Amino acid sequence: MAFKWLKKKSNHKQVDEIPSTQKKDGIPGSLEMSTPKAVSSGSPRSPADRIKNNDKTETLDESPERYGNGEKEPDKFPSPAESKQKKKTEKSVGLFSRLKNGLSKTRKILTTNIDELFDGTRGIDENMLEELEELLITADIGVKTTMEIIQRISKNAPHIINAEDLKERLKDELLTLLPANHPDDNILDAKPHVVMVVGVNGVGKTTTIGKLAAKAVSGNKKVLIAAADTFRAAGIEQIAIWADRAGAEIVKHKANADPAAVAFDAIAAAVARNVDVVFIDTAGRLHTKTNLMEELKKIKRTISKKLPGAPHEILLVLDATTGQNGISQATLFKEDLGVTGIVLTKLDGTAKGGIVVSICNTLNIPLTHVGVGETIDDLQPFDSVEFVKALL
């Protein structure tokens, strides 16, 4: 009995003395696998408990009730509806972020100066209203529109005790001056839906057409572009590049060709090819004695003759950096052509983002899109609520 006990003790000692780097039965000590611990027969532990105890050897129960209390394991992948909603939310947040960044110059002036108006010792008085009036005019909201806003704010002066109150009141007043809804780009009332795009040179007309075409193509629309700006140097080549990028077809003639003839051929091609949307690029300045407006009227008549009811939209592209001069341009184009919508570009390059409010309140022409950058996604359908949130 004593001999067996001594032999057993000797064997245990030999095992304990084996270094971890040596091999035991041909297996390195560092790679030895421990015997899995037996799972307690009590209530199942949660995954969090197992992670906390660093229990790597326990076999996880993959049954539907592994979480206890009959609770099923949550789905690993969202449903198609949830995925679609998530993508929509992410896109909305992304667009708002771009808009907010684009309006950063205007927002910095408005919010900083409004905060400085309140020194903690006074409420709304005549001097503060005059300072606010100057601030709004500096942001290019316009004299007429500014006066309307100031009058409304003065009536609510007793309820405004700090900068945040003033900002909230200003948001409410701006929303009353802006259209409530933005148009849906996917709704077309005719096929082909013809959009004539006008504006002076340098406002970003060709680039705007390219971005609108790209958005339409991404919406599974068949798009054709008419290169009717035949007088501007490299104008045809530039719109051709944008058509290629957008995946749109193009109809073009030689330089200095009759713009109305290009538009006519484009409509004919669109009807023959079953095109969904046609964008007509036009000149912003002519190198002949012909008046620009007369030439644009000719293009419009030609389109109507070939396709009754067209053009269905006449979009005027304005440069936000021109400020109140854009109002004068819009007035002339509206009188001569019957502009149906305005696209305001380069809003990210100016501290005068208030021009948006002035345009909507003065011209009574829908603002359809705003451009806040160079990429395709930076041209956004105008949303008054999102605009005001980004502005203040």
Tab-separated table of C-alpha atoms in Angstrom:
chain	number	residue	atom	x	y	z
A	1	MET	CA	0.000	0.000	0.000
A	2	ALA	CA	2.834	2.370	0.916
A	3	PHE	CA	4.668	1.460	-2.306
A	4	LYS	CA	1.622	2.342	-4.444
A	5	TRP	CA	1.192	5.665	-2.645
A	6	LEU	CA	4.882	6.592	-3.164
A	7	LYS	CA	4.685	5.629	-6.875
A	8	LYS	CA	1.545	7.770	-7.390
A	9	LYS	CA	3.127	10.771	-5.644
A	10	SER	CA	6.300	10.359	-7.752
A	11	ASN	CA	4.274	10.369	-10.995
A	12	HIS	CA	2.435	13.600	-9.985
A	13	LYS	CA	5.740	15.285	-9.247
A	14	GLN	CA	7.152	14.345	-12.656
A	15	VAL	CA	4.130	15.796	-14.439
A	16	ASP	CA	4.269	19.038	-12.453
A	17	GLU	CA	7.943	19.495	-13.320
A	18	ILE	CA	7.435	19.343	-17.098
A	19	PRO	CA	8.184	22.868	-18.472
A	20	SER	CA	5.464	24.500	-20.544
A	21	THR	CA	7.801	24.750	-23.534
A	22	GLN	CA	8.562	21.032	-23.588
A	23	LYS	CA	6.505	18.411	-25.383
A	24	LYS	CA	4.280	16.045	-23.543
A	25	ASP	CA	3.182	13.003	-25.503
A	26	GLY	CA	4.383	14.805	-28.658
A	27	ILE	CA	2.264	17.955	-28.040
A	28	PRO	CA	3.871	21.287	-27.025
A	29	GLY	CA	2.781	22.290	-23.557
A	30	SER	CA	1.701	25.724	-24.821
A	31	LEU	CA	-0.793	24.076	-27.197
A	32	GLU	CA	-2.354	21.646	-24.722
A	33	MET	CA	-6.133	21.763	-24.746
A	34	SER	CA	-7.848	21.857	-21.416
A	35	THR	CA	-10.781	19.645	-20.748
A	36	PRO	CA	-14.040	21.562	-21.305
A	37	LYS	CA	-15.710	22.568	-18.107
A	38	ALA	CA	-19.040	21.054	-17.409
A	39	VAL	CA	-21.935	23.425	-17.792
A	40	SER	CA	-23.870	23.940	-14.612
A	41	SER	CA	-27.279	22.358	-14.549
A	42	GLY	CA	-28.717	25.537	-13.073
A	43	SER	CA	-30.279	28.404	-15.042
A	44	PRO	CA	-28.385	29.212	-18.279
A	45	ARG	CA	-25.975	32.084	-18.100
A	46	SER	CA	-26.287	34.987	-20.495
A	47	PRO	CA	-23.657	35.653	-23.187
A	48	ALA	CA	-22.654	38.779	-21.221
A	49	ASP	CA	-21.832	36.640	-18.150
A	50	ARG	CA	-19.769	34.258	-20.219
A	51	ILE	CA	-17.800	37.122	-21.774
A	52	LYS	CA	-17.297	38.699	-18.353
A	53	ASN	CA	-15.896	35.418	-16.935
A	54	ASN	CA	-13.765	34.844	-20.072
A	55	ASP	CA	-15.293	31.371	-20.382
A	56	LYS	CA	-14.187	30.426	-23.897
A	57	THR	CA	-14.768	26.680	-23.579
A	58	GLU	CA	-18.434	26.736	-22.741
A	59	THR	CA	-20.638	25.529	-25.574
A	60	LEU	CA	-23.259	28.128	-26.484
A	61	ASP	CA	-26.827	26.982	-26.630
A	62	GLU	CA	-28.192	28.040	-30.031
A	63	SER	CA	-31.811	27.144	-29.298
A	64	PRO	CA	-34.487	29.838	-29.791
A	65	GLU	CA	-34.822	30.150	-26.013
A	66	ARG	CA	-31.126	30.511	-25.177
A	67	TYR	CA	-31.754	33.871	-23.503
A	68	GLY	CA	-34.128	32.354	-20.913
A	69	ASN	CA	-37.721	33.215	-20.075
A	70	GLY	CA	-38.798	31.980	-23.494
A	71	GLU	CA	-37.169	35.016	-25.162
A	72	LYS	CA	-36.032	34.373	-28.730
A	73	GLU	CA	-32.664	35.374	-30.115
A	74	PRO	CA	-32.849	38.676	-31.993
A	75	ASP	CA	-32.502	38.573	-35.777
A	76	LYS	CA	-28.952	39.027	-37.027
A	77	PHE	CA	-30.049	40.836	-40.170
A	78	PRO	CA	-32.719	43.575	-40.539
A	79	SER	CA	-35.732	42.979	-42.725
A	80	PRO	CA	-35.819	44.543	-46.238
A	81	ALA	CA	-38.227	47.200	-44.983
A	82	GLU	CA	-35.916	48.060	-42.074
A	83	SER	CA	-32.895	48.205	-44.379
A	84	LYS	CA	-34.729	50.498	-46.780
A	85	GLN	CA	-35.793	52.814	-43.947
A	86	LYS	CA	-32.251	52.850	-42.563
A	87	LYS	CA	-30.788	53.796	-45.949
A	88	LYS	CA	-33.428	56.509	-46.350
A	89	THR	CA	-32.599	57.918	-42.907
A	90	GLU	CA	-28.850	57.826	-43.580
A	91	LYS	CA	-29.368	59.580	-46.916
A	92	SER	CA	-31.546	62.243	-45.274
A	93	VAL	CA	-28.931	62.863	-42.580
A	94	GLY	CA	-26.215	63.038	-45.240
A	95	LEU	CA	-28.128	65.568	-47.321
A	96	PHE	CA	-28.846	67.724	-44.273
A	97	SER	CA	-25.173	67.619	-43.301
A	98	ARG	CA	-24.181	68.804	-46.776
A	99	LEU	CA	-26.766	71.582	-46.644
A	100	LYS	CA	-25.606	72.673	-43.208
A	101	ASN	CA	-21.975	72.751	-44.334
A	102	GLY	CA	-22.952	74.715	-47.427
A	103	LEU	CA	-24.715	77.343	-45.339
A	104	SER	CA	-21.918	77.577	-42.769
A	105	LYS	CA	-20.807	81.077	-43.808
A	106	THR	CA	-24.288	82.540	-43.535
A	107	ARG	CA	-25.054	80.622	-40.340
A	108	LYS	CA	-21.838	81.863	-38.697
A	109	ILE	CA	-22.801	85.482	-39.298
A	110	LEU	CA	-26.406	85.096	-38.180
A	111	THR	CA	-25.949	82.936	-35.076
A	112	THR	CA	-22.799	84.642	-33.798
A	113	ASN	CA	-24.186	88.136	-34.119
A	114	ILE	CA	-27.570	87.188	-32.655
A	115	ASP	CA	-25.781	85.746	-29.620
A	116	GLU	CA	-23.855	88.995	-29.273
A	117	LEU	CA	-27.046	91.073	-29.359
A	118	PHE	CA	-27.964	89.798	-25.887
A	119	ASP	CA	-25.558	90.854	-23.164
A	120	GLY	CA	-27.739	89.444	-20.408
A	121	THR	CA	-28.991	92.830	-19.208
A	122	ARG	CA	-31.529	93.877	-21.813
A	123	GLY	CA	-34.428	92.448	-23.724
A	124	ILE	CA	-35.736	93.338	-27.189
A	125	ASP	CA	-35.674	97.126	-27.672
A	126	GLU	CA	-35.501	99.544	-30.599
A	127	ASN	CA	-31.726	99.494	-30.750
A	128	MET	CA	-31.626	95.704	-30.847
A	129	LEU	CA	-34.269	95.574	-33.585
A	130	GLU	CA	-32.183	97.991	-35.678
A	131	GLU	CA	-29.112	95.801	-35.208
A	132	LEU	CA	-31.110	92.715	-36.168
A	133	GLU	CA	-32.452	94.513	-39.234
A	134	GLU	CA	-28.917	95.338	-40.345
A	135	LEU	CA	-27.870	91.749	-39.741
A	136	LEU	CA	-30.643	90.311	-41.918
A	137	ILE	CA	-29.967	92.743	-44.740
A	138	THR	CA	-26.269	91.805	-44.604
A	139	ALA	CA	-27.305	88.163	-45.097
A	140	ASP	CA	-29.066	89.346	-48.293
A	141	ILE	CA	-32.586	88.588	-47.132
A	142	GLY	CA	-33.574	91.870	-48.775
A	143	VAL	CA	-34.926	95.142	-47.424
A	144	LYS	CA	-38.608	94.425	-48.060
A	145	THR	CA	-38.497	90.924	-46.569
A	146	THR	CA	-36.403	92.118	-43.625
A	147	MET	CA	-38.892	94.841	-42.748
A	148	GLU	CA	-41.711	92.280	-42.688
A	149	ILE	CA	-39.733	90.025	-40.348
A	150	ILE	CA	-38.766	92.865	-37.995
A	151	GLN	CA	-42.360	94.046	-37.688
A	152	ARG	CA	-43.549	90.566	-36.721
A	153	ILE	CA	-40.751	90.035	-34.217
A	154	SER	CA	-41.388	93.415	-32.548
A	155	LYS	CA	-44.972	92.355	-31.830
A	156	ASN	CA	-43.667	89.331	-29.906
A	157	ALA	CA	-40.835	91.213	-28.166
A	158	PRO	CA	-42.201	90.666	-24.624
A	159	HIS	CA	-41.878	86.899	-25.064
A	160	ILE	CA	-38.243	87.058	-26.259
A	161	ILE	CA	-35.807	87.121	-23.341
A	162	ASN	CA	-32.634	85.554	-24.759
A	163	ALA	CA	-30.802	84.681	-27.972
A	164	GLU	CA	-32.370	81.232	-28.267
A	165	ASP	CA	-35.865	82.717	-28.064
A	166	LEU	CA	-34.972	85.124	-30.850
A	167	LYS	CA	-33.586	82.347	-33.050
A	168	GLU	CA	-36.720	80.266	-32.593
A	169	ARG	CA	-38.935	83.238	-33.422
A	170	LEU	CA	-36.807	84.001	-36.468
A	171	LYS	CA	-37.131	80.389	-37.643
A	172	ASP	CA	-40.905	80.611	-37.403
A	173	GLU	CA	-40.980	83.848	-39.390
A	174	LEU	CA	-38.714	82.464	-42.121
A	175	LEU	CA	-40.894	79.378	-42.513
A	176	THR	CA	-43.932	81.570	-43.118
A	177	LEU	CA	-42.087	83.179	-46.041
A	178	LEU	CA	-40.831	79.960	-47.632
A	179	PRO	CA	-42.820	77.320	-49.556
A	180	ALA	CA	-43.853	74.385	-47.393
A	181	ASN	CA	-42.990	71.495	-49.713
A	182	HIS	CA	-40.362	70.680	-52.283
A	183	PRO	CA	-41.227	68.953	-55.568
A	184	ASP	CA	-40.797	65.237	-56.109
A	185	ASP	CA	-38.197	64.624	-58.835
A	186	ASN	CA	-39.744	61.250	-59.676
A	187	ILE	CA	-43.182	62.608	-60.654
A	188	LEU	CA	-43.456	63.243	-64.398
A	189	ASP	CA	-46.662	64.507	-65.954
A	190	ALA	CA	-45.679	63.764	-69.564
A	191	LYS	CA	-43.416	61.556	-71.643
A	192	PRO	CA	-41.059	62.827	-72.719
A	193	HIS	CA	-40.955	65.383	-69.922
A	194	VAL	CA	-39.147	68.389	-71.410
A	195	VAL	CA	-37.150	70.727	-69.164
A	196	MET	CA	-35.740	73.911	-70.706
A	197	VAL	CA	-32.855	75.284	-68.621
A	198	VAL	CA	-32.021	78.995	-68.907
A	199	GLY	CA	-29.748	81.528	-67.226
A	200	VAL	CA	-26.846	83.870	-67.926
A	201	ASN	CA	-23.341	82.537	-68.485
A	202	GLY	CA	-21.327	81.558	-65.445
A	203	VAL	CA	-24.178	80.561	-63.122
A	204	GLY	CA	-23.520	76.813	-63.450
A	205	LYS	CA	-26.224	76.011	-65.988
A	206	THR	CA	-24.428	73.166	-67.760
A	207	THR	CA	-23.247	71.603	-64.500
A	208	THR	CA	-26.780	71.778	-63.112
A	209	ILE	CA	-28.132	69.960	-66.166
A	210	GLY	CA	-25.509	67.255	-65.729
A	211	LYS	CA	-26.419	66.730	-62.062
A	212	LEU	CA	-30.170	66.709	-62.754
A	213	ALA	CA	-29.616	64.207	-65.552
A	214	ALA	CA	-27.534	61.972	-63.286
A	215	LYS	CA	-30.241	62.006	-60.618
A	216	ALA	CA	-32.900	61.134	-63.202
A	217	VAL	CA	-30.812	58.260	-64.562
A	218	SER	CA	-30.259	56.933	-61.032
A	219	GLY	CA	-34.052	56.953	-60.705
A	220	ASN	CA	-34.274	54.547	-63.677
A	221	LYS	CA	-35.288	57.272	-66.140
A	222	LYS	CA	-34.107	57.340	-69.730
A	223	VAL	CA	-32.584	60.793	-70.258
A	224	LEU	CA	-31.601	62.824	-73.303
A	225	ILE	CA	-29.745	66.156	-73.330
A	226	ALA	CA	-29.959	68.738	-76.124
A	227	ALA	CA	-26.745	70.723	-76.575
A	228	ALA	CA	-28.468	73.930	-77.715
A	229	ASP	CA	-25.806	76.272	-76.300
A	230	THR	CA	-24.035	76.342	-79.646
A	231	PHE	CA	-22.436	79.785	-79.412
A	232	ARG	CA	-20.290	79.438	-76.275
A	233	ALA	CA	-16.728	78.217	-76.795
A	234	ALA	CA	-16.459	74.535	-75.766
A	235	GLY	CA	-20.093	74.620	-74.629
A	236	ILE	CA	-21.012	71.545	-76.697
A	237	GLU	CA	-17.977	69.612	-75.492
A	238	GLN	CA	-18.702	70.436	-71.863
A	239	ILE	CA	-22.313	69.246	-71.928
A	240	ALA	CA	-21.203	66.121	-73.849
A	241	ILE	CA	-18.836	65.234	-71.006
A	242	TRP	CA	-21.624	65.632	-68.453
A	243	ALA	CA	-23.973	63.503	-70.573
A	244	ASP	CA	-21.370	60.745	-70.646
A	245	ARG	CA	-20.859	60.939	-66.877
A	246	ALA	CA	-24.584	60.844	-66.197
A	247	GLY	CA	-25.266	57.992	-68.581
A	248	ALA	CA	-27.583	60.140	-70.713
A	249	GLU	CA	-27.965	60.361	-74.479
A	250	ILE	CA	-27.136	63.600	-76.267
A	251	VAL	CA	-28.214	65.380	-79.449
A	252	LYS	CA	-25.745	67.959	-80.747
A	253	HIS	CA	-24.903	69.938	-83.878
A	254	LYS	CA	-21.798	71.794	-84.952
A	255	ALA	CA	-20.677	74.993	-83.223
A	256	ASN	CA	-22.736	78.106	-84.079
A	257	ALA	CA	-25.619	75.971	-85.353
A	258	ASP	CA	-29.195	77.157	-84.887
A	259	PRO	CA	-30.107	76.378	-81.225
A	260	ALA	CA	-33.789	75.960	-82.123
A	261	ALA	CA	-32.857	73.302	-84.712
A	262	VAL	CA	-30.930	71.382	-82.040
A	263	ALA	CA	-33.938	71.516	-79.714
A	264	PHE	CA	-36.270	70.365	-82.513
A	265	ASP	CA	-34.076	67.353	-83.351
A	266	ALA	CA	-33.737	66.483	-79.664
A	267	ILE	CA	-37.519	66.340	-79.184
A	268	ALA	CA	-37.914	64.219	-82.311
A	269	ALA	CA	-35.218	61.829	-81.089
A	270	ALA	CA	-36.769	61.655	-77.614
A	271	VAL	CA	-40.164	60.664	-79.005
A	272	ALA	CA	-38.624	58.064	-81.323
A	273	ARG	CA	-36.425	56.549	-78.573
A	274	ASN	CA	-39.111	56.506	-75.887
A	275	VAL	CA	-37.112	58.854	-73.635
A	276	ASP	CA	-38.508	59.835	-70.215
A	277	VAL	CA	-36.816	63.206	-69.636
A	278	VAL	CA	-35.260	65.775	-71.983
A	279	PHE	CA	-33.035	68.593	-70.741
A	280	ILE	CA	-32.494	71.513	-73.136
A	281	ASP	CA	-29.261	73.419	-72.541
A	282	THR	CA	-29.409	77.023	-73.762
A	283	ALA	CA	-27.118	79.983	-74.295
A	284	GLY	CA	-26.569	82.624	-71.646
A	285	ARG	CA	-25.056	85.138	-74.022
A	286	LEU	CA	-25.088	85.331	-77.814
A	287	HIS	CA	-22.208	86.317	-80.085
A	288	THR	CA	-24.569	87.834	-82.631
A	289	LYS	CA	-26.809	90.876	-82.730
A	290	THR	CA	-29.818	88.739	-81.886
A	291	ASN	CA	-31.279	89.479	-78.488
A	292	LEU	CA	-30.847	86.604	-76.007
A	293	MET	CA	-34.469	86.611	-74.921
A	294	GLU	CA	-35.704	86.511	-78.508
A	295	GLU	CA	-33.524	83.498	-79.217
A	296	LEU	CA	-34.822	81.702	-76.115
A	297	LYS	CA	-38.410	82.489	-77.105
A	298	LYS	CA	-37.707	80.962	-80.523
A	299	ILE	CA	-36.427	77.763	-78.881
A	300	LYS	CA	-39.520	77.601	-76.698
A	301	ARG	CA	-41.851	78.043	-79.704
A	302	THR	CA	-39.989	75.357	-81.651
A	303	ILE	CA	-40.293	72.876	-78.786
A	304	SER	CA	-44.011	73.587	-78.436
A	305	LYS	CA	-44.551	73.142	-82.154
A	306	LYS	CA	-42.862	69.747	-82.177
A	307	LEU	CA	-44.426	68.558	-78.892
A	308	PRO	CA	-47.623	70.348	-77.810
A	309	GLY	CA	-47.572	71.264	-74.136
A	310	ALA	CA	-43.775	71.317	-73.968
A	311	PRO	CA	-41.584	72.557	-72.411
A	312	HIS	CA	-43.191	71.282	-69.236
A	313	GLU	CA	-40.687	73.106	-67.057
A	314	ILE	CA	-38.526	76.180	-67.579
A	315	LEU	CA	-35.855	76.238	-64.907
A	316	LEU	CA	-33.862	79.396	-64.276
A	317	VAL	CA	-30.401	78.857	-62.798
A	318	LEU	CA	-29.183	81.662	-60.528
A	319	ASP	CA	-25.815	82.166	-58.845
A	320	ALA	CA	-26.281	82.775	-55.100
A	321	THR	CA	-23.091	84.840	-54.935
A	322	THR	CA	-24.675	87.553	-57.097
A	323	GLY	CA	-27.118	88.352	-54.291
A	324	GLN	CA	-29.882	90.795	-55.124
A	325	ASN	CA	-28.730	90.978	-58.761
A	326	GLY	CA	-30.188	87.502	-59.103
A	327	ILE	CA	-33.607	88.950	-58.304
A	328	SER	CA	-33.302	91.330	-61.274
A	329	GLN	CA	-32.289	88.483	-63.588
A	330	ALA	CA	-35.185	86.341	-62.415
A	331	THR	CA	-37.661	89.153	-62.982
A	332	LEU	CA	-36.592	89.564	-66.624
A	333	PHE	CA	-36.612	85.829	-67.387
A	334	LYS	CA	-39.986	85.424	-65.719
A	335	GLU	CA	-41.588	88.188	-67.772
A	336	ASP	CA	-40.257	86.942	-71.118
A	337	LEU	CA	-40.277	83.160	-70.729
A	338	GLY	CA	-42.640	82.275	-67.903
A	339	VAL	CA	-40.093	80.619	-65.616
A	340	THR	CA	-41.653	77.773	-63.612
A	341	GLY	CA	-38.837	77.092	-61.141
A	342	ILE	CA	-35.479	78.357	-59.875
A	343	VAL	CA	-32.274	76.464	-59.168
A	344	LEU	CA	-29.949	78.398	-56.859
A	345	THR	CA	-26.304	77.344	-57.205
A	346	LYS	CA	-23.054	78.121	-55.316
A	347	LEU	CA	-24.843	78.609	-52.014
A	348	ASP	CA	-21.757	77.229	-50.269
A	349	GLY	CA	-19.578	80.039	-51.628
A	350	THR	CA	-21.397	82.967	-50.065
A	351	ALA	CA	-22.320	84.412	-46.681
A	352	LYS	CA	-25.522	85.716	-48.266
A	353	GLY	CA	-27.648	82.593	-48.015
A	354	GLY	CA	-30.585	84.799	-47.118
A	355	ILE	CA	-31.096	85.344	-50.849
A	356	VAL	CA	-33.178	82.143	-50.736
A	357	VAL	CA	-35.750	83.852	-48.533
A	358	SER	CA	-35.743	86.960	-50.697
A	359	ILE	CA	-36.297	84.961	-53.896
A	360	CYS	CA	-39.206	82.971	-52.480
A	361	ASN	CA	-40.879	85.998	-50.934
A	362	THR	CA	-40.355	88.441	-53.814
A	363	LEU	CA	-40.689	86.497	-57.061
A	364	ASN	CA	-43.449	84.005	-56.300
A	365	ILE	CA	-41.519	81.387	-58.279
A	366	PRO	CA	-40.906	77.959	-56.709
A	367	LEU	CA	-37.331	77.296	-55.638
A	368	THR	CA	-36.838	73.698	-56.790
A	369	HIS	CA	-33.166	72.982	-56.023
A	370	VAL	CA	-30.194	74.471	-54.181
A	371	GLY	CA	-26.540	73.753	-54.870
A	372	VAL	CA	-24.232	73.549	-51.855
A	373	GLY	CA	-21.141	71.949	-53.415
A	374	GLU	CA	-19.579	70.393	-56.479
A	375	THR	CA	-20.734	66.775	-56.292
A	376	ILE	CA	-23.996	65.410	-57.685
A	377	ASP	CA	-25.448	64.934	-54.185
A	378	ASP	CA	-24.725	68.580	-53.396
A	379	LEU	CA	-27.583	69.620	-55.702
A	380	GLN	CA	-30.602	69.026	-53.490
A	381	PRO	CA	-34.365	69.449	-53.842
A	382	PHE	CA	-35.247	72.507	-51.786
A	383	ASP	CA	-36.872	71.769	-48.434
A	384	SER	CA	-37.805	74.881	-46.451
A	385	VAL	CA	-37.817	73.140	-43.058
A	386	GLU	CA	-34.370	71.607	-43.582
A	387	PHE	CA	-33.085	74.906	-44.956
A	388	VAL	CA	-34.151	76.905	-41.896
A	389	LYS	CA	-32.731	74.235	-39.543
A	390	ALA	CA	-29.388	74.425	-41.361
A	391	LEU	CA	-29.435	78.235	-41.430
A	392	LEU	CA	-30.014	78.750	-37.707
